[in-house]
Coordinates of C-alpha atoms in Angstrom, one line a residue:
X1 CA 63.6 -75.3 57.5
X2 CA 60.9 -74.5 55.3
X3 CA 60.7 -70.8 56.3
X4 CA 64.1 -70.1 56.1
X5 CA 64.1 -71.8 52.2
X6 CA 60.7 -69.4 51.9
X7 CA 63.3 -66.5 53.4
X8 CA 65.7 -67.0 50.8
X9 CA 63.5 -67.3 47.4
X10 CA 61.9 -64.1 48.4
X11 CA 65.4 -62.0 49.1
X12 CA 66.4 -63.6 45.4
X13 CA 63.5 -62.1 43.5
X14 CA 64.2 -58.6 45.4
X15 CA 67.6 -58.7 44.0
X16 CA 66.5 -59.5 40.6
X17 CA 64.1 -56.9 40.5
X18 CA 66.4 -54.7 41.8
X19 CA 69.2 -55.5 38.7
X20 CA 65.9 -54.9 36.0
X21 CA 66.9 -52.0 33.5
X22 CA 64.7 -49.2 33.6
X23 CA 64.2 -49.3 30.2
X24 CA 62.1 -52.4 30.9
X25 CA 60.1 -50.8 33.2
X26 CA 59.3 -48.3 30.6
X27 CA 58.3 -50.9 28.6
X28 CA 55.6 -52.0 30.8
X29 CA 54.4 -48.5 31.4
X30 CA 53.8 -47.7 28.1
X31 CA 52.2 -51.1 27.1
X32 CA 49.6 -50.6 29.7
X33 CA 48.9 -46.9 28.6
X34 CA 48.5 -48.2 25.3
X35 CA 46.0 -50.5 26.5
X36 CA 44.0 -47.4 28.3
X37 CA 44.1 -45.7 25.7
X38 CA 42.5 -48.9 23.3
X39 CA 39.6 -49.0 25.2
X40 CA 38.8 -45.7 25.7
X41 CA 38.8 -45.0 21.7
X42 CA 36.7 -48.0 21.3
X43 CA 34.0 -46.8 23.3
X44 CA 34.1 -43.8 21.3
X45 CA 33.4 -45.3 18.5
X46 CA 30.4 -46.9 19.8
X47 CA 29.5 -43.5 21.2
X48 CA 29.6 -42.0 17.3
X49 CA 27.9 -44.8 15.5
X50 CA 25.0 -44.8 17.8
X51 CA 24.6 -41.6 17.3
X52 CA 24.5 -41.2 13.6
X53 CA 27.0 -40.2 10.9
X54 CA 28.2 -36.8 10.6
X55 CA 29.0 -36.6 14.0
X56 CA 32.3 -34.7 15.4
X57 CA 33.7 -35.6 18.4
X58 CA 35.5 -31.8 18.7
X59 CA 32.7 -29.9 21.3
X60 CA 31.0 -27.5 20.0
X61 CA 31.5 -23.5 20.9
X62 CA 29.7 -22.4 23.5
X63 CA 26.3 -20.4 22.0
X64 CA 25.6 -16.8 23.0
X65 CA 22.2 -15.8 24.1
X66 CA 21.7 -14.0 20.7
X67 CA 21.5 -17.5 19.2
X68 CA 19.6 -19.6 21.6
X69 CA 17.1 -16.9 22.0
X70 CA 16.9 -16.6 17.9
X71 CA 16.8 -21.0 17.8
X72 CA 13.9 -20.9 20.3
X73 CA 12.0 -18.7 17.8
X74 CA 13.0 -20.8 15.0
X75 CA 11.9 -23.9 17.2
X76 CA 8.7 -22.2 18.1
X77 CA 7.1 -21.6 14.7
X78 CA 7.9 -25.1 14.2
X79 CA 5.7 -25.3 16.7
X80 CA 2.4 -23.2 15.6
X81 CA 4.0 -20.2 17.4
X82 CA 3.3 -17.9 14.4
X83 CA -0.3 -19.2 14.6
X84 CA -0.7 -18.2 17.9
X85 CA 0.9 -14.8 17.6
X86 CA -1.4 -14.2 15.3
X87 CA -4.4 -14.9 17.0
X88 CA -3.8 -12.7 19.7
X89 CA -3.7 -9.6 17.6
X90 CA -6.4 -10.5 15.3
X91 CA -8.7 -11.4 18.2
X92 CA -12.4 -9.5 17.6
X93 CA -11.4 -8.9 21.5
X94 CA -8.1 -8.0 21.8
X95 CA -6.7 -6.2 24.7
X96 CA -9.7 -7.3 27.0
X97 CA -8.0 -11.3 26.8
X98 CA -5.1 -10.5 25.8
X99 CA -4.0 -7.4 28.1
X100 CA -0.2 -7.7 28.8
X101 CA 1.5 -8.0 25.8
X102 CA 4.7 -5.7 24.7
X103 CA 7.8 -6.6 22.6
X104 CA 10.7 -7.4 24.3
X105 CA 13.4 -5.1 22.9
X106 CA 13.5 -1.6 23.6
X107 CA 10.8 0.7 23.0
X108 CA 11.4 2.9 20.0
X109 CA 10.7 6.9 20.7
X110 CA 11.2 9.3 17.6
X111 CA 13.7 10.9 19.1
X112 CA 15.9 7.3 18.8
X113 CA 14.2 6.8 15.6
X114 CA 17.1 7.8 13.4
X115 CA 20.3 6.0 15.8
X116 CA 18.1 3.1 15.8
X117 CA 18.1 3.4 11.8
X118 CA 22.1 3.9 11.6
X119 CA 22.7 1.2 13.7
X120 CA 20.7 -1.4 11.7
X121 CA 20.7 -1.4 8.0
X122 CA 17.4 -2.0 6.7
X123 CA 15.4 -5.2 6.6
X124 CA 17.8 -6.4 9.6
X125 CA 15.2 -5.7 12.3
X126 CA 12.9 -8.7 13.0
X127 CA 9.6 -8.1 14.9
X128 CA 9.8 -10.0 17.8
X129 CA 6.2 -10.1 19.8
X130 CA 6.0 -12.1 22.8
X131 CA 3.2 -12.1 25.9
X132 CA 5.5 -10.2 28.5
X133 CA 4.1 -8.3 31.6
X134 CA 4.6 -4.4 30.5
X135 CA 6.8 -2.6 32.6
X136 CA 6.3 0.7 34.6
X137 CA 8.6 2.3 33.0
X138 CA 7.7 0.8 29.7
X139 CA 4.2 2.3 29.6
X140 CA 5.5 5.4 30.8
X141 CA 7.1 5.8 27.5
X142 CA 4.4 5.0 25.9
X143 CA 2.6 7.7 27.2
X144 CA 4.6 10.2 27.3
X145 CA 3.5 12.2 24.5
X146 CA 6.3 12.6 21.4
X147 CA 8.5 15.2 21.1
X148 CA 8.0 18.2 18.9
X149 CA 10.8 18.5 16.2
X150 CA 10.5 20.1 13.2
X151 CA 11.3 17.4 10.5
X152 CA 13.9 17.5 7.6
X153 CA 12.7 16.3 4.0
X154 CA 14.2 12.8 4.7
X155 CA 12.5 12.6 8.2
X156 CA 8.8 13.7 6.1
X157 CA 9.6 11.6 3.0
X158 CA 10.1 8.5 5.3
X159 CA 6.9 9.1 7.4
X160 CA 4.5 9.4 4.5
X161 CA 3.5 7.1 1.6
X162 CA 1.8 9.4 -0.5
X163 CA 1.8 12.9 -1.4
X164 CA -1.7 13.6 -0.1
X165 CA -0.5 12.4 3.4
X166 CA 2.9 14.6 3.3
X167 CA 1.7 18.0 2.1
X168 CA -1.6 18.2 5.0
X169 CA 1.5 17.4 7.6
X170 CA 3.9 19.7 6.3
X171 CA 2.2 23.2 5.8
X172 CA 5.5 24.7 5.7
X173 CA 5.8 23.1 2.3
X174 CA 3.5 25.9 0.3
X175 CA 6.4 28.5 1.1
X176 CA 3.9 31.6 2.3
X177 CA 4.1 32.6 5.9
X178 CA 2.7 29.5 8.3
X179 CA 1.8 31.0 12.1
X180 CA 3.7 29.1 14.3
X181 CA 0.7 27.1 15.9
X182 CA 0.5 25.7 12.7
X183 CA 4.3 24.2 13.0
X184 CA 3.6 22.9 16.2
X185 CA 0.1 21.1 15.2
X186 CA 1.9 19.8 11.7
X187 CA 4.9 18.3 14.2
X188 CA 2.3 16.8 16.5
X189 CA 1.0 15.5 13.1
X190 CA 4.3 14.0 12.4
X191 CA 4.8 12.7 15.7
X192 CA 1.3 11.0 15.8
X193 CA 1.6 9.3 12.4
X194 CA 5.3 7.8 13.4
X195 CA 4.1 6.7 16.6
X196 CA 1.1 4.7 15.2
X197 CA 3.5 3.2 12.5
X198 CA 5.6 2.2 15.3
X199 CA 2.5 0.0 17.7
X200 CA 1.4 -1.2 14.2
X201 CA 4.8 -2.7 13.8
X202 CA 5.1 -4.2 17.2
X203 CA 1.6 -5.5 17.2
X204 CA -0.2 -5.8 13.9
X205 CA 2.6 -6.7 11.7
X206 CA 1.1 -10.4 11.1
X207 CA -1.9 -9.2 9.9
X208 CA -2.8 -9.1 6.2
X209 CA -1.8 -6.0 4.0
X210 CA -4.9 -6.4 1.7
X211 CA -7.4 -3.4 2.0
X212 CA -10.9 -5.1 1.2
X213 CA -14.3 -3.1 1.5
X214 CA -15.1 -4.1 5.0
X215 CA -11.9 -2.7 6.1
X216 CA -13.5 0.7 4.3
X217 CA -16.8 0.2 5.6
X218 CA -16.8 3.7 8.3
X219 CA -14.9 6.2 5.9
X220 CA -16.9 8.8 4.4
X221 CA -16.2 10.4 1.0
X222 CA -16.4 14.6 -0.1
X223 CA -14.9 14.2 -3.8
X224 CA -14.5 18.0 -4.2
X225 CA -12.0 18.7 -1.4
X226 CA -10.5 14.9 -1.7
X227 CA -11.0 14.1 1.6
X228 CA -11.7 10.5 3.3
X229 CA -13.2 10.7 7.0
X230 CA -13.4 7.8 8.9
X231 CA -15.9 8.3 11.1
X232 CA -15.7 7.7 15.4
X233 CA -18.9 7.9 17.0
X234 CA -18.7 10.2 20.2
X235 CA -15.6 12.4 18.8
X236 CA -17.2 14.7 16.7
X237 CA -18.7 12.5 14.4
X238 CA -21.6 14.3 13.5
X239 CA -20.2 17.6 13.1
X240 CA -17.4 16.5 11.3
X241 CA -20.6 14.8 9.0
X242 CA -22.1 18.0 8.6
X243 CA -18.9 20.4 7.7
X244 CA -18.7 17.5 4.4
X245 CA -22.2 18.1 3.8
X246 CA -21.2 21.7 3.4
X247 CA -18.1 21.2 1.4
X248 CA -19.8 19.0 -1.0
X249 CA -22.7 21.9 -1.6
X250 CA -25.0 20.3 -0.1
X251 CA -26.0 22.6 2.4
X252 CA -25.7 26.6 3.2
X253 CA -24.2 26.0 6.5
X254 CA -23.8 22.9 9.1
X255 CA -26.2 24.8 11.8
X256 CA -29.0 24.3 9.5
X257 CA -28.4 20.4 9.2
X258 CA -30.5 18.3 11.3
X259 CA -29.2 14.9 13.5
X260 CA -31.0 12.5 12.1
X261 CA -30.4 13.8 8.8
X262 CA -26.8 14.0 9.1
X263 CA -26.8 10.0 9.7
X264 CA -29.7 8.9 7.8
X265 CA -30.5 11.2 4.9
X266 CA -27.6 9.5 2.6
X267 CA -26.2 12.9 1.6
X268 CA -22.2 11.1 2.4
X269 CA -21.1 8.2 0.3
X270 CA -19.5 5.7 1.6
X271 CA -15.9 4.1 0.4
X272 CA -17.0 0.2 0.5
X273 CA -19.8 1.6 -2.0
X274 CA -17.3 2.2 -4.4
X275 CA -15.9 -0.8 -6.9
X276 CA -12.2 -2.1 -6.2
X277 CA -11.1 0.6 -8.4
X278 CA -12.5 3.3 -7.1
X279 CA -11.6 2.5 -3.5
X280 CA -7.7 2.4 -4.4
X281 CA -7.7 5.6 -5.9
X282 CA -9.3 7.8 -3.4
X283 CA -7.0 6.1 -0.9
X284 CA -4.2 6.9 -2.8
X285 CA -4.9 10.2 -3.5
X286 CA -7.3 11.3 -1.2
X287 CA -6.7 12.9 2.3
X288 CA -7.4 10.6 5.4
X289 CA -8.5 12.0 8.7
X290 CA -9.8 10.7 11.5
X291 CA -10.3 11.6 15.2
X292 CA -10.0 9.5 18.3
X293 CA -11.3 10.3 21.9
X294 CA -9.7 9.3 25.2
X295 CA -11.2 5.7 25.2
X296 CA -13.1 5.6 28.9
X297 CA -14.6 9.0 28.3
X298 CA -16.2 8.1 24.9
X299 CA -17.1 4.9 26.2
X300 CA -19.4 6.7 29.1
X301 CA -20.3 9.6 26.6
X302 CA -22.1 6.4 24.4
X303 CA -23.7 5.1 27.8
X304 CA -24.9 8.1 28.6
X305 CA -26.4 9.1 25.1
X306 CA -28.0 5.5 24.3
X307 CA -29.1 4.2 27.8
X308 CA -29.9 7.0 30.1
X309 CA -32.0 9.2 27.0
X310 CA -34.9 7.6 25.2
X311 CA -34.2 5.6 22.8
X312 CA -36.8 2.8 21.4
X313 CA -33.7 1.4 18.8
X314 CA -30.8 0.7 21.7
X315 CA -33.1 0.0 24.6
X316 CA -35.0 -2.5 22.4
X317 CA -31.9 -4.3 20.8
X318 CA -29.1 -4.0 23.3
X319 CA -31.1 -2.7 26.5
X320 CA -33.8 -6.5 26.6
X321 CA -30.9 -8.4 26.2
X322 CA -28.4 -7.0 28.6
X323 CA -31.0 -6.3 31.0
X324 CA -31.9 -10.4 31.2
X325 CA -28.8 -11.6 31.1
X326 CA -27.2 -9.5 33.9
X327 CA -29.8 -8.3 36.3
X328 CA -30.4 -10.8 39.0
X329 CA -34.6 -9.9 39.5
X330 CA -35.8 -8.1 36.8
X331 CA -39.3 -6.8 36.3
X332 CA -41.1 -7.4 33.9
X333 CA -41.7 -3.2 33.0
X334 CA -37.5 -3.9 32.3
X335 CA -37.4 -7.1 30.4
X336 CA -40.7 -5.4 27.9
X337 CA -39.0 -2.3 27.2
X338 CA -35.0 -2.3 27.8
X339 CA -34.8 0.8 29.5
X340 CA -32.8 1.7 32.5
X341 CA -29.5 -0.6 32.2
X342 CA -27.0 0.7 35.1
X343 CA -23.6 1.4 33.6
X344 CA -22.6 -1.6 35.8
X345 CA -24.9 -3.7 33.6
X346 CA -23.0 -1.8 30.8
X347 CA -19.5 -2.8 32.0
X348 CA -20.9 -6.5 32.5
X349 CA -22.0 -6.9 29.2
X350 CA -18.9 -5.0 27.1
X351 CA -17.1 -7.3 29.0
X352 CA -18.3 -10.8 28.4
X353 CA -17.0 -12.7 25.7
X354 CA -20.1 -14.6 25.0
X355 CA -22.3 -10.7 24.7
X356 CA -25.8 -11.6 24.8
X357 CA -25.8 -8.9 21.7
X358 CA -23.0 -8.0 19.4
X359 CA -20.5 -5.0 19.3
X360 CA -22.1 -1.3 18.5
X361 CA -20.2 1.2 16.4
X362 CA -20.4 3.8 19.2
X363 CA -18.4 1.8 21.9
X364 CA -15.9 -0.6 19.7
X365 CA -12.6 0.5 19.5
X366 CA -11.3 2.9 17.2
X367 CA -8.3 1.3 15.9
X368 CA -11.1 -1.7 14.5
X369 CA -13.5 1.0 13.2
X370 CA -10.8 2.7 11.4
X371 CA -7.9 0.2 10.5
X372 CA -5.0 2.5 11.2
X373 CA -2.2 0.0 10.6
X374 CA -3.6 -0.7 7.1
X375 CA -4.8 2.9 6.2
X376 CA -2.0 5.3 5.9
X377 CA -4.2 8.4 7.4
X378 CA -2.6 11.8 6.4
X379 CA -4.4 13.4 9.7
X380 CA -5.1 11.5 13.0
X381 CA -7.2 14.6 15.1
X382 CA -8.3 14.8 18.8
X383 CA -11.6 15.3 20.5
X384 CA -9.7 17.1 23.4
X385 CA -8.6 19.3 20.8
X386 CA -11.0 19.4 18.5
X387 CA -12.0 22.6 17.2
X388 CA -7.8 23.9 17.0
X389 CA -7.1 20.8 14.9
X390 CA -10.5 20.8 12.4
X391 CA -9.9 24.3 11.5
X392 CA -5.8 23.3 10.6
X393 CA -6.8 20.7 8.5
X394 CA -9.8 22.4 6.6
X395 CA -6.9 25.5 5.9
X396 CA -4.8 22.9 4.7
X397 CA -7.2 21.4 2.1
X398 CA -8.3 24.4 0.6
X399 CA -11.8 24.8 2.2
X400 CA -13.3 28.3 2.5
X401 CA -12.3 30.3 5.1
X402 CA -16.1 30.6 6.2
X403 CA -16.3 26.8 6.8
X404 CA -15.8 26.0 10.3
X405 CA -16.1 22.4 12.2
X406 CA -19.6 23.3 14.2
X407 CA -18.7 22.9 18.1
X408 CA -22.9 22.9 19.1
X409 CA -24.3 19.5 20.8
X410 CA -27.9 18.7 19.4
X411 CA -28.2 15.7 20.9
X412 CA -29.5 15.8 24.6
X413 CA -28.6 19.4 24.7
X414 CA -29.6 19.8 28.1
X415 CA -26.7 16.9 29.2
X416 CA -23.2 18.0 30.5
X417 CA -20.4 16.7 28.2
X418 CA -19.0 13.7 29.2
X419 CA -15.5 15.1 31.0
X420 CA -13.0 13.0 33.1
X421 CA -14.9 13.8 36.7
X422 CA -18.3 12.5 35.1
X423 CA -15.9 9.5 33.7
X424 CA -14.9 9.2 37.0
X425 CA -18.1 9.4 38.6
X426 CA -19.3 6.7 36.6
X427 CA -16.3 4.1 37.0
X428 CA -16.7 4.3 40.8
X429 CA -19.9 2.2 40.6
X430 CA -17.9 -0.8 39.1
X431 CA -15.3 -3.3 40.9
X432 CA -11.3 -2.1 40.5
X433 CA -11.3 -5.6 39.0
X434 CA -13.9 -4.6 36.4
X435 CA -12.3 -0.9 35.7
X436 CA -8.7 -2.6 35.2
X437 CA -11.0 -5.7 32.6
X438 CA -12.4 -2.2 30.5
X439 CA -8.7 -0.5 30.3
X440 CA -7.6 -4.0 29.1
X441 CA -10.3 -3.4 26.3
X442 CA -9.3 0.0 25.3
X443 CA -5.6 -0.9 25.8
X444 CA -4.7 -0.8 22.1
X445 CA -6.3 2.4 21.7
X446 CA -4.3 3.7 24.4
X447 CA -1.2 2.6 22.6
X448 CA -1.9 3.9 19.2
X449 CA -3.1 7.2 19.9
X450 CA -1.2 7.9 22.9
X451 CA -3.6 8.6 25.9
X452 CA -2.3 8.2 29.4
X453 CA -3.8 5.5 31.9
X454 CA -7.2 7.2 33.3
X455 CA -6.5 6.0 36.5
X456 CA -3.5 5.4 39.2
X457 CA -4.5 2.2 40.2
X458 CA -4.3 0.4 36.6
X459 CA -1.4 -1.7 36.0

């Protein structure tokens, strides 16, 4: 009895459910979706208020790689990125710990100078320096030597700051007849000049713009002709000394000036020896030359002239020291006079960063004796070139056609020059470890004044 009265009150409720209007049923739909819907804004709002005011709960667009790359540079000199930037290219030793470092974006070659130019306007570019491994293909272009193009006046006007600098580039500017060696050394001229602008930008461009008197400290003055020579030791140095001493009337002829009186009988004046003044306005006005040598070659060239020739100075100041520190049983004939240091001793000691002795004028770098990306020079010469490239510039300044840049060797005449199969004689006594450490070194020199690796095995 009690299931069939169980039977009957559940067929009853079917039935009733069965007569419900659907609009009650809609009813109860939309009451429970309105409770959803309550709870789910009410955890919102906890959401916003814990995380602050200001908040919108819209999501924001998604960010290109343009901006997240530009916020993570923001981000970083939050974070003392600048500082360490600029410690790498104001280092006293910067390629040698610091070897692999290019800019990210493309390389810049004059011939894409001016597209880059119309496709930003100016003061749009940002340098953008990061430690990146360099590319193949990426010192390749650097290498590769410019193209020659003869420049229009907006293309010479735009890669000089003074007039000094822009008439010794441009020798078609006097308007008389101009051989056409003299086109093609004046383009080189161009092309040299941009191309050092351009590593200054990517690599100096932290450092400060204010010339001081160390910065001065290696260029040489000869008022009468206006000319400003930075001097290079193992690149001509000395006879580049001597043709000044002549053009200041100082002496008949360069043959007839001694070494030692080229470098120590004071006839030059140096630029720090000027006041503040002084220093300006010959920079200004003056013309600015210096010459560079393939960096490997003049750094064997200063081996060979201060360790393997007598020499009671260099054996005495760097040859004790170097001699101690890196030789592993010395005699005591060795330790009491310096002499005899092995170009492996050499390498050692160029390459430690705690030297037993300091740097020496006739192995540091050029671009630190001579400051090229804060001294505009009008003329950046070659050794490999040398005598071509002395006798352009002395035409272009005005000197007498009887002064010629001397090409003798007084110095251990009896030596071979230094050439790249005596460079490479001498770089096959150290470790491929220690030849790729002394590229490292010169690396920035390579850069600047365009010299291609020295070796195939150098990354």
């Amino acid at each position: 009895m009690l299931g069939m009265k169980w039977k009957m009150v559940v067929d009853s409720l079917r039935g009733r459910r069965r007569r419900l209007p659907c609009f009650l049923w809609l009813l109860l739909l939309a009451a429970a979706g309105s409770l959803v819907l309550f709870i789910h804004l009410q955890d919102l709002s906890e959401m916003v208020l814990q995380q602050g005011p200001g908040v919108r709960l819209r999501s924001a667009p998604r960010q290109s790689r343009e901006t997240l790359s530009t916020q993570d540079r923001e981000r970083g000199k939050s974070d003392n990125y600048q500082d360490q930037t600029e410690g790498i290219l104001s280092s006293p030793i910067p390629p040698m710990q610091f070897p692999h470092f290019e800019e990210s974006k493309q390389t810049v070659t004059p011939g894409s100078r001016e597209q880059s130019r119309q496709a930003s306007s100016p003061g749009s570019r940002e340098q953008d320096i990061t430690l990146v491994r360099v590319s193949k293909r990426q010192r390749k272009l650097l290498k590769t030597s410019p193209p020659i193009h003869h420049s229009t006046n907006s293309d010479s006007s735009s890669s000089s700051t003074s007039s000094s600098s822009s008439s010794v580039v441009s020798p078609s500017a006097s308007g008389s007849f101009i051989p056409d060696s003299w086109k093609k050394l004046g383009d080189i001229q161009i092309a040299r000049r941009q191309l050092m602008k351009e590593m200054c930008a990517k690599y100096k461009s932290s450092i400060s713009k204010t010339i001081t008197a160390h910065h001065v400290r290696n260029l040489f003055v000869e008022d009468k002709y206006k000319l400003l020579y930075c001097q290079v030791p193992k690149a001509g140095c000395s006879n580049w000394k001597r043709t000044l001493i002549v053009l200041a009337g100082l002496a008949p002829n360069a043959q007839s000036i001694q070494h030692d009186t080229v470098h120590e009988g004071h006839y030059l004046r140096e630029l720090n020896t000027f006041d503040r003044k002084g220093i300006m306005h010959r920079l200004e006005t003056y013309t600015k030359v210096m010459f560079v040598r393939e960096p490997l070659e003049r750094m064997v060239s200063a081996y060979r002239d201060k360790f393997e020739n007598p020499n009671n100075y260099y054996h005495n100041l760097f040859g004790k020291p170097i001699i101690s520190k890196y030789r592993a049983n010395p005699s005591p004939e060795a330790l009491k006079t310096g002499n005899g240091v092995t170009f492996k001793e050499f390498v050692q000691y160029l390459l430690d960063v705690h030297r037993p002795v300091g740097m020496d004028i006739h192995w540091d770098q050029a671009n630190q004796l001579c400051n090229p990306c804060l001294i505009d020079y009008s003329f950046i010469g070659k050794f490999e070139n040398m005598e071509e490239e002395s006798n352009f510039l002395l035409r272009l300044t005005g000197a007498p056609p009887n002064v010629k840049l001397p090409s003798f060797k007084d110095r251990n005449p009896a030596d071979k020059r230094t050439s790249v199969n005596i460079t490479q004689k001498y770089f096959s006594q150290v470790s491929t470890l220690e030849r790729q450490r002394i590229y490292d070194f010169y690396y920035t020199d390579y850069l600047m004044f365009n010299y291609t690796k020295p070796f195939k095995d150098l990354y």
